[in-house]
mmCIF file of C-alpha atoms in Angstrom:
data_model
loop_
_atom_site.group_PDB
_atom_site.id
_atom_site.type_symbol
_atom_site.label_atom_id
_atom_site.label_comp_id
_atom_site.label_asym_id
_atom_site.label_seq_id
_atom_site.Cartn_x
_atom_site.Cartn_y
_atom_site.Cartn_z
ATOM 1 C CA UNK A 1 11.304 0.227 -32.476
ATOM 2 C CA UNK A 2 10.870 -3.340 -30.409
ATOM 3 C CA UNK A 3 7.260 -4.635 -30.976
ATOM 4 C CA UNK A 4 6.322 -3.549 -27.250
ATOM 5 C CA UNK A 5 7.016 0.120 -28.205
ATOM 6 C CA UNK A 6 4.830 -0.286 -31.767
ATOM 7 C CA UNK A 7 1.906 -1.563 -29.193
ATOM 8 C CA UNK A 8 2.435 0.716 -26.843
ATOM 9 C CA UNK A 9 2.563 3.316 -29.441
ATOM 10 C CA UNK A 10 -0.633 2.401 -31.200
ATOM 11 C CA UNK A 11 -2.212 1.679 -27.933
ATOM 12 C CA UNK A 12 -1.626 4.885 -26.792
ATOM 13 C CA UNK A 13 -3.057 7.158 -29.816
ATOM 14 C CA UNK A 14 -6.243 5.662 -29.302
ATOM 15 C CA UNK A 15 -6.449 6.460 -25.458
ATOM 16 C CA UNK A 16 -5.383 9.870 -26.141
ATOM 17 C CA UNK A 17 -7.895 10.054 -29.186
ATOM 18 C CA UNK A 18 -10.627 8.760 -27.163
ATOM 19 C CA UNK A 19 -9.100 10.764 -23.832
ATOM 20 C CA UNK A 20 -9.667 13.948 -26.537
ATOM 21 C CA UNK A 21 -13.006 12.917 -27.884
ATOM 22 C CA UNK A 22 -14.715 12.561 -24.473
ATOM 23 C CA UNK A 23 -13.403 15.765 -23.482
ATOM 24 C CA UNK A 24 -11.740 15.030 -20.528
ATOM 25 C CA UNK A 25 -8.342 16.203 -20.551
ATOM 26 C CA UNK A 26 -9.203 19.911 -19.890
ATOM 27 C CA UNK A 27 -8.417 21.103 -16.840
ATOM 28 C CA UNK A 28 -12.089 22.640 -16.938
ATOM 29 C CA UNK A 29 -13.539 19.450 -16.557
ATOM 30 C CA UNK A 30 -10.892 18.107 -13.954
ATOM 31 C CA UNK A 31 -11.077 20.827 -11.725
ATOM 32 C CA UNK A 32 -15.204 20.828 -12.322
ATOM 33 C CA UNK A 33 -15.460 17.441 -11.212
ATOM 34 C CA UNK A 34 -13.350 18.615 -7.751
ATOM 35 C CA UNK A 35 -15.976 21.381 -7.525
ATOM 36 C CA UNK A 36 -18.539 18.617 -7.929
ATOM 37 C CA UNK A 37 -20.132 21.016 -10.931
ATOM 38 C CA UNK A 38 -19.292 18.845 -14.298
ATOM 39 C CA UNK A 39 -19.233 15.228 -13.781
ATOM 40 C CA UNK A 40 -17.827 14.430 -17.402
ATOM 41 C CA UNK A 41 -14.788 12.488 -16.161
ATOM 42 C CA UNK A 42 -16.645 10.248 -13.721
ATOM 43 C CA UNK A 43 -18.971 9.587 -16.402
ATOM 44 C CA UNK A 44 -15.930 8.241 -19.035
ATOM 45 C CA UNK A 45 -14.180 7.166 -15.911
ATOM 46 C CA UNK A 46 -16.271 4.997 -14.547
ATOM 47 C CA UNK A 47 -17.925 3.473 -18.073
ATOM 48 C CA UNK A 48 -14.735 2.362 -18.795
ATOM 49 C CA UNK A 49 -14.774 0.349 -15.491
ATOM 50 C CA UNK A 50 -18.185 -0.937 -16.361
ATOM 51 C CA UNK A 51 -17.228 -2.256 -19.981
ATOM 52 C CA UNK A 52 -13.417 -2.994 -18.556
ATOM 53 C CA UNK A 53 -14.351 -5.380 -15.393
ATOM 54 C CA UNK A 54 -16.208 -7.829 -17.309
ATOM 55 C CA UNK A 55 -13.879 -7.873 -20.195
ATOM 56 C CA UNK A 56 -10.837 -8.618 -17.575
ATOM 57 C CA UNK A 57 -13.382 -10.894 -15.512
ATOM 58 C CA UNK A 58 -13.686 -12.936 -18.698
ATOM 59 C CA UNK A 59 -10.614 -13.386 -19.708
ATOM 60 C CA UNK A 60 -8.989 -13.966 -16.550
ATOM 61 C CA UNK A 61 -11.735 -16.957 -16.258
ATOM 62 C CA UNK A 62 -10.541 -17.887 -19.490
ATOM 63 C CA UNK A 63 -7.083 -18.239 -18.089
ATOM 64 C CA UNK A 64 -5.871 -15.965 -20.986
ATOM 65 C CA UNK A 65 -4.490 -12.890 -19.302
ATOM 66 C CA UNK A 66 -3.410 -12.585 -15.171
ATOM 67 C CA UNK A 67 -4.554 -9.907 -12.923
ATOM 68 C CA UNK A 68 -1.471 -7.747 -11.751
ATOM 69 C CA UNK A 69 -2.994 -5.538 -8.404
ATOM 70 C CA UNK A 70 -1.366 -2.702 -6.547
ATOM 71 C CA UNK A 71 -0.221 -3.839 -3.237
ATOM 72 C CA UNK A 72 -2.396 -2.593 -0.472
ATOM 73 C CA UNK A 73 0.508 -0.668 1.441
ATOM 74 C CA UNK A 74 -2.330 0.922 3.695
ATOM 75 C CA UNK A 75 -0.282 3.451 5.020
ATOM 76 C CA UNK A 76 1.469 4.304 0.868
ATOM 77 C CA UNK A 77 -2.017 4.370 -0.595
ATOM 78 C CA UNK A 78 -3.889 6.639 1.766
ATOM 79 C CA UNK A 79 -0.587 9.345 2.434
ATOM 80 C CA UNK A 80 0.108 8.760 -1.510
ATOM 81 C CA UNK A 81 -3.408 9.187 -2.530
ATOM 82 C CA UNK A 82 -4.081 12.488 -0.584
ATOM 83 C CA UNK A 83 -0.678 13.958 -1.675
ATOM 84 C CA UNK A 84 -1.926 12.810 -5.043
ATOM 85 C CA UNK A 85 -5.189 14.665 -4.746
ATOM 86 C CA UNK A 86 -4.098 17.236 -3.605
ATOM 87 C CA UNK A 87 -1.670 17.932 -6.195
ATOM 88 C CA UNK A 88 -4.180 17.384 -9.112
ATOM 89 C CA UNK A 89 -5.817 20.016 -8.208
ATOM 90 C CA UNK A 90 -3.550 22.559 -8.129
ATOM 91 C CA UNK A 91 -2.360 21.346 -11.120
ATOM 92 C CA UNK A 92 -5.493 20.559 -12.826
ATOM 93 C CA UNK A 93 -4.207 17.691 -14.585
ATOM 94 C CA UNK A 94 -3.876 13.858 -13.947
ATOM 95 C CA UNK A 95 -0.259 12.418 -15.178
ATOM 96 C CA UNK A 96 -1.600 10.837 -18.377
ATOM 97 C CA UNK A 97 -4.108 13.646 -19.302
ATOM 98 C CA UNK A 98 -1.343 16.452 -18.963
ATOM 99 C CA UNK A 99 -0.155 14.872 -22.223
ATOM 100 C CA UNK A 100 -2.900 14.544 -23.873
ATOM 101 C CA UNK A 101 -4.085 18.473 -22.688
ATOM 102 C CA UNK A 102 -0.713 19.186 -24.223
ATOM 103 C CA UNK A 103 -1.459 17.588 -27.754
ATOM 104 C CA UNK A 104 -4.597 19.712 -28.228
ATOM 105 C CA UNK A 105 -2.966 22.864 -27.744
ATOM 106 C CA UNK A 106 -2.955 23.684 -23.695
ATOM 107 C CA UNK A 107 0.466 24.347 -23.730
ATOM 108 C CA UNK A 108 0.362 25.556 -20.135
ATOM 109 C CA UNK A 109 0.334 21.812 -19.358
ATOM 110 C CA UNK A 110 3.796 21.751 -19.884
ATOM 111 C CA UNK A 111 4.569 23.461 -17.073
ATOM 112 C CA UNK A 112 2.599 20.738 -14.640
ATOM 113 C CA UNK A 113 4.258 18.179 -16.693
ATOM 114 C CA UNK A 114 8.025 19.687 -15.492
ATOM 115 C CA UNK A 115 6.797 19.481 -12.148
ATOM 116 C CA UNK A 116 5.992 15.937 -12.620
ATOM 117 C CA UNK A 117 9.169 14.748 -14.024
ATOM 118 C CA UNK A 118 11.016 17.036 -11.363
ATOM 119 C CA UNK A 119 8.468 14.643 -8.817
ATOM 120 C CA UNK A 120 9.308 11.922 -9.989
ATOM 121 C CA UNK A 121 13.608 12.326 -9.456
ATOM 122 C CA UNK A 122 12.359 13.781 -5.854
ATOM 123 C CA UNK A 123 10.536 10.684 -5.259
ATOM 124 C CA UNK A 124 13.691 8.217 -6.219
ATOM 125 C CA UNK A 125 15.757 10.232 -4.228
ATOM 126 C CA UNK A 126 13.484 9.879 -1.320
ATOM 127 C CA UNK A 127 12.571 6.299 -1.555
ATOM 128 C CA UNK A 128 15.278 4.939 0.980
ATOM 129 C CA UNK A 129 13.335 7.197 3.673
ATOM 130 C CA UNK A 130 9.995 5.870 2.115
ATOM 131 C CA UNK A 131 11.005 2.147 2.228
ATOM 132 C CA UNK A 132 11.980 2.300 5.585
ATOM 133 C CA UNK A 133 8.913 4.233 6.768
ATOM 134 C CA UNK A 134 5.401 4.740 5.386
ATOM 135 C CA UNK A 135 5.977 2.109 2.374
ATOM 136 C CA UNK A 136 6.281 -0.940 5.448
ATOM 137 C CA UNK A 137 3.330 0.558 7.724
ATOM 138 C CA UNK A 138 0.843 -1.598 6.997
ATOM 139 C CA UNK A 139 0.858 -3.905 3.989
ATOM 140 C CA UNK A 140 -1.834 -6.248 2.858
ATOM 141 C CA UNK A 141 -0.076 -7.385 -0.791
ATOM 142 C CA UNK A 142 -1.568 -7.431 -3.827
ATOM 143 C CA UNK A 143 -5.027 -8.479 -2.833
ATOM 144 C CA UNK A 144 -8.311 -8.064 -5.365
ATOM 145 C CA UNK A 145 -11.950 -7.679 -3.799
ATOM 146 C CA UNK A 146 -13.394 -10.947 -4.670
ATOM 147 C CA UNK A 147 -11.033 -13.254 -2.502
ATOM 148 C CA UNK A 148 -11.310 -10.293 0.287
ATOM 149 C CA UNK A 149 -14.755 -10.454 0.287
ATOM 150 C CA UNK A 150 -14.679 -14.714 -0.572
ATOM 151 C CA UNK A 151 -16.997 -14.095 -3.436
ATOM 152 C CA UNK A 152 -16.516 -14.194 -7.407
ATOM 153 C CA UNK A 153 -16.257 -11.288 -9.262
ATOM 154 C CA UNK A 154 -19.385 -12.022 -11.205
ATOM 155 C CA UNK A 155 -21.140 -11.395 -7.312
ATOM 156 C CA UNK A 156 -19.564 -8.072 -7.488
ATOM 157 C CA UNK A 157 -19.868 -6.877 -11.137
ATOM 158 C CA UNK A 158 -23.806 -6.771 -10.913
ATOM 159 C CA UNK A 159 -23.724 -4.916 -7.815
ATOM 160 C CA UNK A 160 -21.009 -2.041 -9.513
ATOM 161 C CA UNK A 161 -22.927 -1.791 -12.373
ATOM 162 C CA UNK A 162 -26.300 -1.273 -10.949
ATOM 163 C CA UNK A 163 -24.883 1.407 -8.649
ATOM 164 C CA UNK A 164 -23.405 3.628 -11.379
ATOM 165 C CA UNK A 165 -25.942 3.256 -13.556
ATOM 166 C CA UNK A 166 -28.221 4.517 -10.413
ATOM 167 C CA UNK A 167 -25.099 7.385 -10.106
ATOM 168 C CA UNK A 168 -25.584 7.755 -14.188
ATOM 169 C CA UNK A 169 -29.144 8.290 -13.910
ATOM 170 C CA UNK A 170 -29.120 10.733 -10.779
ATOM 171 C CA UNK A 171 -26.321 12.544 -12.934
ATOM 172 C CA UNK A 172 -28.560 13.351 -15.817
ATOM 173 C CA UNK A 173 -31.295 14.123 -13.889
ATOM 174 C CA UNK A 174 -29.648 16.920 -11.763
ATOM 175 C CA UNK A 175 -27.695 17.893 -15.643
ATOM 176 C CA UNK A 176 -24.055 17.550 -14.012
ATOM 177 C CA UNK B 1 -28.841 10.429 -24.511
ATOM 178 C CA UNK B 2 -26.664 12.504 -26.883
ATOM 179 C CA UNK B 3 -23.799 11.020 -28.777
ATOM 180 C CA UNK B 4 -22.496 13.866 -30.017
ATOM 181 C CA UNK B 5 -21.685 17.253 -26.604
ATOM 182 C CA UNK B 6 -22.367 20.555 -27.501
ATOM 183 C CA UNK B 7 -18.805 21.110 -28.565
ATOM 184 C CA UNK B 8 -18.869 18.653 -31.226
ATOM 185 C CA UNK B 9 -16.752 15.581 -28.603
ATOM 186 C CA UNK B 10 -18.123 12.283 -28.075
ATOM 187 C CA UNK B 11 -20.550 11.473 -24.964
ATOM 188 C CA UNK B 12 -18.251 10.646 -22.406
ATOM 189 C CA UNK B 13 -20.078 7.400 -21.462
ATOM 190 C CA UNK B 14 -19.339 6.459 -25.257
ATOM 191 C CA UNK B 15 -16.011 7.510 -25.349
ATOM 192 C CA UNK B 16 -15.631 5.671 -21.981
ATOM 193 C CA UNK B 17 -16.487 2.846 -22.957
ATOM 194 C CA UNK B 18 -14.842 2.458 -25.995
ATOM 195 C CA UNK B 19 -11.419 3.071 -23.403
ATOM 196 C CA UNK B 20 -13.027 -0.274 -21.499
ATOM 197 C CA UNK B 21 -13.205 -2.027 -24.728
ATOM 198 C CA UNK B 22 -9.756 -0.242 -25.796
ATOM 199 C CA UNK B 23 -8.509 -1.803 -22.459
ATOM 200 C CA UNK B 24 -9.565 -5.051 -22.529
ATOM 201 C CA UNK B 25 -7.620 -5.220 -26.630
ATOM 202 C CA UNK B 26 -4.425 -3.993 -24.473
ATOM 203 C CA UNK B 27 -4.230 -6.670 -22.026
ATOM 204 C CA UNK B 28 -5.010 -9.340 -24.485
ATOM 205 C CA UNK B 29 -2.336 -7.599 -26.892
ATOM 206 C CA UNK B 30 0.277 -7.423 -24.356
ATOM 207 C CA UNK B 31 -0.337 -10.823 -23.009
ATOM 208 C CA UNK B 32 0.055 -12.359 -26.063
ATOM 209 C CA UNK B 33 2.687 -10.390 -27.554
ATOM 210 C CA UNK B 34 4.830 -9.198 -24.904
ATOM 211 C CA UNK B 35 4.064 -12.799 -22.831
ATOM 212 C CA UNK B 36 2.822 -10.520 -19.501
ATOM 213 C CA UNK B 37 -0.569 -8.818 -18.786
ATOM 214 C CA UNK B 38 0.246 -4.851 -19.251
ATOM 215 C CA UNK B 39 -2.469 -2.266 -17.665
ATOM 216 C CA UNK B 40 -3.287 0.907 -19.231
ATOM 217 C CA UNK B 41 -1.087 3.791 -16.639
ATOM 218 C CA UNK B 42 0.903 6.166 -17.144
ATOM 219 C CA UNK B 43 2.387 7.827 -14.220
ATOM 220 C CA UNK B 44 5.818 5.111 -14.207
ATOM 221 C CA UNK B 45 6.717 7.047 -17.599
ATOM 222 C CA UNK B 46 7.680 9.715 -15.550
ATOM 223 C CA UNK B 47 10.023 8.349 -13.408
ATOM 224 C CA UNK B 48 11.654 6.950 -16.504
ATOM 225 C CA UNK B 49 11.425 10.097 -18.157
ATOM 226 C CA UNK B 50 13.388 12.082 -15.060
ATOM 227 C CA UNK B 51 16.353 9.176 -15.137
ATOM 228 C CA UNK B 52 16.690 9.665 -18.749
ATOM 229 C CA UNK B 53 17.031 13.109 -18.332
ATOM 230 C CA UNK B 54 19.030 12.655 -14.745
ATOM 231 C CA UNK B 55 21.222 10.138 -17.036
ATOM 232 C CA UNK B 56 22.394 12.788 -19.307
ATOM 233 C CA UNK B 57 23.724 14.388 -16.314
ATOM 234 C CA UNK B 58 24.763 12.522 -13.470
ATOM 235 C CA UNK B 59 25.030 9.063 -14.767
ATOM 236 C CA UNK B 60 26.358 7.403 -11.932
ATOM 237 C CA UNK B 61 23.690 8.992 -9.843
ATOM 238 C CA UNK B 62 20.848 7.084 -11.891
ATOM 239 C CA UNK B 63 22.621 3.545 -11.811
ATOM 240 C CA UNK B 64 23.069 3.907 -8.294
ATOM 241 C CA UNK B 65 19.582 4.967 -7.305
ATOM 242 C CA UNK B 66 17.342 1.854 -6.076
ATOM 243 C CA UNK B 67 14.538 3.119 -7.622
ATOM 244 C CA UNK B 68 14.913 4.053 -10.930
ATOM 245 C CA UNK B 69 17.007 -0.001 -10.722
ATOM 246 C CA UNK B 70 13.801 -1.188 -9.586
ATOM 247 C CA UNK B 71 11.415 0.554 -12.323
ATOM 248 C CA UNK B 72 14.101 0.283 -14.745
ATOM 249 C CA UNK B 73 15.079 3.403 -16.986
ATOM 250 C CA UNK B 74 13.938 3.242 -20.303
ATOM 251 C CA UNK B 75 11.469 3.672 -23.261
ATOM 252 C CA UNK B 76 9.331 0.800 -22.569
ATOM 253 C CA UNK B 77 5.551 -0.151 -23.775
ATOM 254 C CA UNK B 78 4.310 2.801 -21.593
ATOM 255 C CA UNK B 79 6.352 5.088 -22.181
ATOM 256 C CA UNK B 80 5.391 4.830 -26.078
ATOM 257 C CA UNK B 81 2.001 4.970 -24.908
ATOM 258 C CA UNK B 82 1.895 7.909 -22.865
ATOM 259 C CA UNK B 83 3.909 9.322 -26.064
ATOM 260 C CA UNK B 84 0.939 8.257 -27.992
ATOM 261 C CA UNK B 85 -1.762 10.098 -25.787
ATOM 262 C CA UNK B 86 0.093 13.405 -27.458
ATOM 263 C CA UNK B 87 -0.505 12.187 -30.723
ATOM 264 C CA UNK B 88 -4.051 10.535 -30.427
ATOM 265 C CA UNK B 89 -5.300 13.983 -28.973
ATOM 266 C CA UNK B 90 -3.287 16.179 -31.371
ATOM 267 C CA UNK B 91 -5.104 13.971 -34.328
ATOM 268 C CA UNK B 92 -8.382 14.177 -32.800
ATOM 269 C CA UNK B 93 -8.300 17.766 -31.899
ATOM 270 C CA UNK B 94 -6.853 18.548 -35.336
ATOM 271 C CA UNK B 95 -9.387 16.541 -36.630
ATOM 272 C CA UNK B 96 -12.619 18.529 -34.695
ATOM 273 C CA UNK B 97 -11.228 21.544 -34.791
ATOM 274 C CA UNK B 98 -10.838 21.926 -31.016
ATOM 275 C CA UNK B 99 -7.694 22.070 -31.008
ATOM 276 C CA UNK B 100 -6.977 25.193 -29.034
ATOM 277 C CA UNK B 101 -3.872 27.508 -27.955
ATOM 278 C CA UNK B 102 -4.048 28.159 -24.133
ATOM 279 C CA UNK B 103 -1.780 30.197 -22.337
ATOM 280 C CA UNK B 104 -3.874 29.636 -18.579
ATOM 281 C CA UNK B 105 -7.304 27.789 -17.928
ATOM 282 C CA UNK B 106 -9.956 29.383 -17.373
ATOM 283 C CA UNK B 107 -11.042 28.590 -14.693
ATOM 284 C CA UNK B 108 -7.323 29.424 -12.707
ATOM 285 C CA UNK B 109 -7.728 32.617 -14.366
ATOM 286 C CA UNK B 110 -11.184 33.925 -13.292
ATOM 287 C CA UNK B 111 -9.442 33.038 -9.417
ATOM 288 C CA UNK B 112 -5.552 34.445 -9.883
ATOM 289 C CA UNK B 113 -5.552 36.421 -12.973
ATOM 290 C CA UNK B 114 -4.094 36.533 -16.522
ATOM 291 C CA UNK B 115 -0.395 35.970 -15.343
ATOM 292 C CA UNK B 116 1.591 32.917 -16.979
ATOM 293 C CA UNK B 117 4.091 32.890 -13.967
ATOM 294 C CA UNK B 118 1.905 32.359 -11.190
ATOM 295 C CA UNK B 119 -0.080 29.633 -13.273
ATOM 296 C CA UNK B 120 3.466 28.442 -14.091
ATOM 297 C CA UNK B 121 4.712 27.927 -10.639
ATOM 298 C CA UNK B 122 1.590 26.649 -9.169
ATOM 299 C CA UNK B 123 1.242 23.971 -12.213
ATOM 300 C CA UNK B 124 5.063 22.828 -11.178
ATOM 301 C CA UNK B 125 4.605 22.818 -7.457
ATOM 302 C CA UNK B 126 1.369 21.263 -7.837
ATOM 303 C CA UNK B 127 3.042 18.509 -10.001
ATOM 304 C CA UNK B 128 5.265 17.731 -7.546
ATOM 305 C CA UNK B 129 3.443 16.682 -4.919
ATOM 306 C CA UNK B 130 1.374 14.951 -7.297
ATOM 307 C CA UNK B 131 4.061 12.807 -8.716
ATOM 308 C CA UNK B 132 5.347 11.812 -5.238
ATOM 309 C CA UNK B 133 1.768 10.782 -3.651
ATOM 310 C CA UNK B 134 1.061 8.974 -7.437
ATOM 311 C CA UNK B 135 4.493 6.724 -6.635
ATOM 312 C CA UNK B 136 3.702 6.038 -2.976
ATOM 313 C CA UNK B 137 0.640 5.041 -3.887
ATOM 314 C CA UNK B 138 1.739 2.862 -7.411
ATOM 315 C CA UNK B 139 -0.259 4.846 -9.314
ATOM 316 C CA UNK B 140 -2.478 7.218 -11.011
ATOM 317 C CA UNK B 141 -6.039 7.602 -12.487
ATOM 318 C CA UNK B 142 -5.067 5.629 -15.273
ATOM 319 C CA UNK B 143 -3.299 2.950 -13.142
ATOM 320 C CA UNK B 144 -5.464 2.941 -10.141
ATOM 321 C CA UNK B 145 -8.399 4.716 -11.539
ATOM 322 C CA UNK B 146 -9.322 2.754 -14.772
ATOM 323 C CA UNK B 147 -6.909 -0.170 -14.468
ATOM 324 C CA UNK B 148 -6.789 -0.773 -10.681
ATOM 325 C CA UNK B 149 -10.721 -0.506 -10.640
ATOM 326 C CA UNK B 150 -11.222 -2.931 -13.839
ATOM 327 C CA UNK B 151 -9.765 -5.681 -11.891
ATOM 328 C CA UNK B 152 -11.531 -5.219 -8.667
ATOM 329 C CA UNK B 153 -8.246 -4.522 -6.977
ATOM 330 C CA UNK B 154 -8.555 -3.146 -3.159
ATOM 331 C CA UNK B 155 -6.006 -0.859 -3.299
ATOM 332 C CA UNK B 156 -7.645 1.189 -6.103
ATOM 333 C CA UNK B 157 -10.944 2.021 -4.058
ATOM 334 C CA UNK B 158 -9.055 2.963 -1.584
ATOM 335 C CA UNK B 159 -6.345 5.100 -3.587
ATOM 336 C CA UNK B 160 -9.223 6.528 -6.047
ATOM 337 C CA UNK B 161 -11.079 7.130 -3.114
ATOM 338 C CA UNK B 162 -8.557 9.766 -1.759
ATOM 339 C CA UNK B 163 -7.472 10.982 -5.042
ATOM 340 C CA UNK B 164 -11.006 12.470 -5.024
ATOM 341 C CA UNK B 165 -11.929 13.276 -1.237
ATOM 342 C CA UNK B 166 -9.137 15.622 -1.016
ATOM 343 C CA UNK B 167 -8.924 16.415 -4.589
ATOM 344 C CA UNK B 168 -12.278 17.984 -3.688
ATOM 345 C CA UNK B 169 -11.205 19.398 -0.408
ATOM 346 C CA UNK B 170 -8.342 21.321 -2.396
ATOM 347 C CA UNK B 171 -10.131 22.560 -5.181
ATOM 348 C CA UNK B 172 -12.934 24.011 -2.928
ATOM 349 C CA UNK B 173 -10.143 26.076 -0.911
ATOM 350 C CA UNK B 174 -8.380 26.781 -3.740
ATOM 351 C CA UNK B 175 -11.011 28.130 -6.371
ATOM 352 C CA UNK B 176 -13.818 28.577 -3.909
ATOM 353 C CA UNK B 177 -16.859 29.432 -5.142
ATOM 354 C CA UNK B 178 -16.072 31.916 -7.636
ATOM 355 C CA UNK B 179 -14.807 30.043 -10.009
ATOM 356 C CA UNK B 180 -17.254 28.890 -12.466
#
């Protein structure tokens, strides 16, 4: 094994150990979120953003690591993310939690991740069509928030946490 | 708060956070060891994973397809990792004892019943479509949701926003209200 498969490898046990842990690779607690019932994965979703963004802020300040953004292909994103959504739940399962859901025993999983794979070969057969079409409707790049908005990201990190923490609090008050 | 949920997990908010802290460790490992920033994703595994498999097959197909040329079939850093997620929730599972057997959720089953085959075909269709709007839009909850969103990019607000608006829209019409 090369030494980016050993970190990826190592890297990965611990998400899925933590993914386990937290209790959010059940399709329970998917689908419950999309039924706005069980907000467990927007609460380990979105604390990971909290502790994440000022850990990335830091050291891209630093100059230690770069920032590699999505392009914002306007037209991709939106048609992407609703087939996306739309999708998960169906299926019940995000592409990285299927695994996981798979390696404590919800075997069904397996059956979502077939459809995946079989996705993903439809995709790279359709891509020509996509490139020529919804991939080139309207594309902004790879653009972050802070130089969008001309502000620093330490303007915008105080202003995300203070709203989920608002989110956090109205969560445990209603007992999502 | 409560560290510990009532079926012996973490709290998600620690758990979550210890994937912030878990992310941070990966782009500084990757940086420095593989000389580029890597973010935590997942869903480019399994466009890898179909060429390999396509490969075995129809070789020439896979070398002559533009986009498994441009993502580049093979086991790279994610692909271990997404390899890893099995393992890490296998051990922990194993580990809590919550590791469970399931042959259909529950929740699918209270709506359509006991049978494997129509939880088996709506899993695979479902993944489909899925797969396809996760490569249009470069990503998944892990690469939009948690990494996109860590780094302030635009493109994940707006992708995570539609993952969820008609992620919600779906899973009302589809388990309505007598599901839980």
């Amino acid at each position: 094994m090369s030494t980016d498969q050993i970190l990826g490898l190592i890297t990965g046990i611990l998400f899925g150990f933590l993914l386990q842990k937290g209790r959010v690779l059940r399709f329970e607690k998917q689908v419950g979120a999309m039924l706005l019932k069980d907000m467990t994965i927007f609460k380990f979703m979105l604390s990971a953003i909290l502790v994440g963004m000022v850990g990335i802020a830091l050291l891209t300040d630093a100059g230690i690591i770069t920032l590699s953004h999505k392009p914002m292909n306007l037209g991709a994103v939106l048609l992407g993310g609703a087939l996306f959504g739309a999708g998960w739940a169906v299926m019940g399962f995000c592409p990285g939690t299927s695994i996981g859901a798979l390696g404590e025993g919800r075997w069904h999983a397996v059956f979502a991740i077939t459809g995946m794979v079989a996705g993903a070969a439809l995709y790279a057969e359709l891509f020509p069509f996509f490139k020529s079409t919804v991939l080139v409707w309207k594309d902004f790049g790879k653009i972050g928030l802070p130089e969008t908005l001309g502000v620093s990201p330490w303007v915008i990190i105080p202003f995300f946490w203070a709203g989920t923490m608002s989110l956090f609090f109205w969560f445990e008050k209603k007992g999502l | 708060m409560k560290w510990k949920t009532k079926d012996g997990g973490w709290s998600p908010y620690l758990a979550g956070a210890l994937v912030g802290l878990l992310a941070i460790a990966s782009v500084y490992a990757t940086t420095q060891w593989m000389g580029k920033s890597n973010y935590l994703g997942a869903s480019t595994t399994f466009v890898r994973a179909a060429g390999l498999l396509e490969r075995t097959v129809v070789p020439d197909r896979v070398a002559a397809n533009e986009y498994f040329t441009k993502e580049k079939v093979r086991v790279d850093w994610q692909f271990t990792l997404v390899l890893g997620i099995f393992l890490g929730a296998l051990v922990s599972s194993t580990m809590d004892k919550s590791y469970k057997l399931e042959s259909v959720p529950p929740i699918w089953e209270n709506r359509f019943g006991p049978s494997i085959g129509k939880r088996a075909v709506a899993a695979f269709l479902g993944g489909i479509v899925a797969m396809v709007g996760a490569r249009m839009a470069d990503g998944c909850p892990s690469g939009h949701g948690l990494s996109g969103m860590m780094q302030l990019s635009v493109s994940s607000f707006v992708a995570l926003a539609m993952f969820f608006s008609i992620g919600v829209l779906v899973a009302t019409l589809v388990y309505g209200r007598r599901s839980l």
